[in-house]
Amino acid sequence: MDVQRDVHGYLRATDGTFKSFDPPDSVFTDPAIINKRGAIAGSYEDNQHAWHAFARATDGTITTFDAPNSNSTHATDLNDTGEITGYYTDAQFNSYGFIRKVDGTMLTIDPVGSAYVVAYGINNDGTVTGLYETDIAHGFIQHADGTIKSFDVKGAQGGTTPFAIGGKGAIAGWFGYSDDGSAHGFLRSH
């Protein structure tokens, strides 16, 4: 028996009031980020169990979108200019990162040699960070001009997972040691 879920997104105003919102046909709304202007980005599951991304403008207008040829699209971050980053999977369950420009243009992020890509953070310069996998997870930075640089935390035998990027390019995330299974946070300066 299929159970219908109703999980709603909400915005809490500074006066403590709440306003709920959902993209059309959403049964599970998952807001990921709110920027300084009050715009929100996230993902939602529809009643057919497919995942899509959304952007909610400050006036409450919700725009839904999917990456081309995707069967699942997830927004993970939103900068103050309105660019959104995230990841999507295709019909073969390959995963790619994306940047959605303010005009709706979608750019794919796919570092050479990657088997799986997740873009987690975007700063106001349009620089994106995230991970891609080969044998383990590696961090990457994609600059606004499209150039990609990969990196690993020294000694991170269990992989490097960047989650956030600051305005000057500093990156925060976690890395793991395979010898003891422990995970540790890192800050990578620009």
XYZ file of C-alpha atoms in Angstrom, residues 31-182:
152
model
C 13.718 23.773 0.928
C 17.519 23.724 0.921
C 18.620 27.363 1.138
C 17.424 30.944 1.551
C 19.599 33.777 0.252
C 20.082 37.305 1.643
C 17.244 38.597 -0.532
C 14.764 36.050 0.834
C 14.588 33.813 -2.245
C 14.465 30.074 -1.541
C 15.630 27.063 -3.556
C 15.101 23.393 -2.939
C 13.589 20.196 -4.238
C 10.259 18.456 -4.077
C 8.788 15.031 -4.719
C 5.622 14.908 -6.790
C 2.742 12.444 -6.454
C 4.432 10.184 -9.058
C 7.546 9.917 -6.799
C 9.723 11.993 -9.147
C 12.011 14.702 -7.737
C 12.204 18.209 -9.214
C 13.914 21.456 -8.187
C 12.235 24.769 -7.428
C 13.026 28.431 -6.878
C 10.707 30.571 -4.735
C 10.961 34.315 -5.368
C 10.507 36.844 -2.563
C 6.978 37.594 -3.829
C 6.047 33.914 -3.323
C 6.145 32.908 -6.994
C 7.436 29.364 -7.386
C 9.270 28.233 -10.513
C 9.892 24.509 -10.920
C 12.597 23.077 -13.151
C 14.426 19.938 -14.182
C 17.819 19.509 -15.763
C 17.629 18.306 -19.386
C 17.325 14.512 -19.727
C 17.025 14.058 -15.958
C 14.799 11.726 -14.007
C 15.576 13.439 -10.689
C 16.744 17.034 -10.042
C 17.844 18.425 -6.647
C 18.757 22.031 -5.827
C 21.341 22.356 -3.042
C 22.372 26.040 -2.966
C 21.344 29.494 -4.179
C 23.504 32.589 -4.351
C 22.376 36.203 -3.871
C 22.245 36.817 -7.636
C 19.726 33.975 -8.090
C 21.979 31.281 -9.556
C 21.188 27.783 -8.281
C 23.423 24.732 -8.073
C 22.617 21.109 -7.398
C 22.687 17.727 -9.078
C 20.577 15.472 -11.252
C 20.473 11.857 -12.378
C 19.709 10.565 -15.854
C 17.839 7.425 -16.929
C 21.006 5.332 -16.408
C 21.345 6.773 -12.858
C 24.497 8.715 -13.690
C 24.776 11.828 -11.546
C 25.880 15.288 -12.728
C 26.163 18.692 -11.128
C 24.425 21.722 -12.564
C 24.256 25.495 -12.433
C 20.948 27.148 -13.261
C 21.528 30.715 -14.388
C 19.032 33.487 -13.573
C 17.637 33.343 -17.135
C 16.913 29.596 -16.718
C 19.913 28.354 -18.713
C 21.219 25.068 -17.309
C 24.923 24.184 -17.392
C 26.139 20.679 -16.557
C 29.121 20.060 -14.262
C 30.960 16.842 -15.108
C 34.660 16.675 -14.115
C 36.772 14.464 -16.377
C 36.900 10.880 -15.116
C 33.950 11.281 -12.750
C 31.447 8.516 -12.125
C 29.155 10.495 -9.822
C 28.921 14.282 -9.275
C 27.113 16.379 -6.649
C 27.399 20.172 -6.620
C 26.734 21.488 -3.103
C 27.664 25.178 -2.937
C 27.729 28.285 -5.122
C 29.035 31.729 -4.176
C 28.040 35.121 -5.560
C 30.845 34.957 -8.140
C 29.236 31.815 -9.629
C 32.017 29.530 -8.375
C 30.698 26.079 -7.456
C 32.067 23.382 -5.162
C 31.079 19.793 -4.623
C 32.315 16.265 -5.039
C 32.875 13.750 -7.758
C 33.675 10.087 -7.340
C 36.159 7.824 -9.004
C 37.345 5.227 -6.495
C 36.646 7.698 -3.643
C 35.111 11.162 -3.382
C 37.245 14.114 -4.511
C 36.464 17.782 -4.071
C 36.139 20.148 -7.005
C 35.869 23.855 -7.705
C 34.266 25.036 -10.932
C 34.950 28.693 -11.654
C 32.440 30.921 -13.464
C 34.462 30.533 -16.679
C 33.885 26.751 -16.561
C 37.380 25.655 -15.536
C 37.396 22.855 -12.993
C 40.074 22.112 -10.415
C 39.932 19.008 -8.238
C 41.407 18.703 -4.760
C 41.743 16.284 -1.860
C 42.483 16.966 1.760
C 45.939 15.541 2.527
C 45.536 12.118 4.091
C 41.847 11.842 3.184
C 41.876 8.181 2.249
C 38.110 8.009 2.804
C 37.314 10.912 0.472
C 36.863 14.690 0.455
C 33.357 16.195 0.548
C 33.064 19.997 0.173
C 29.674 21.466 1.171
C 29.944 25.252 1.144
C 31.922 28.000 -0.561
C 32.333 31.557 0.716
C 32.498 34.819 -1.170
C 36.289 34.784 -1.344
C 36.489 31.125 -2.350
C 37.077 29.467 1.037
C 35.518 25.987 1.108
C 34.203 24.029 4.101
C 33.383 20.337 4.219
C 34.472 17.039 5.708
C 36.956 14.285 4.903
C 37.462 10.744 6.126
C 40.291 8.441 7.054
C 39.798 4.909 5.823
C 42.097 3.422 8.480
C 39.841 4.296 11.419
C 36.592 5.349 9.690
C 36.578 8.755 11.353
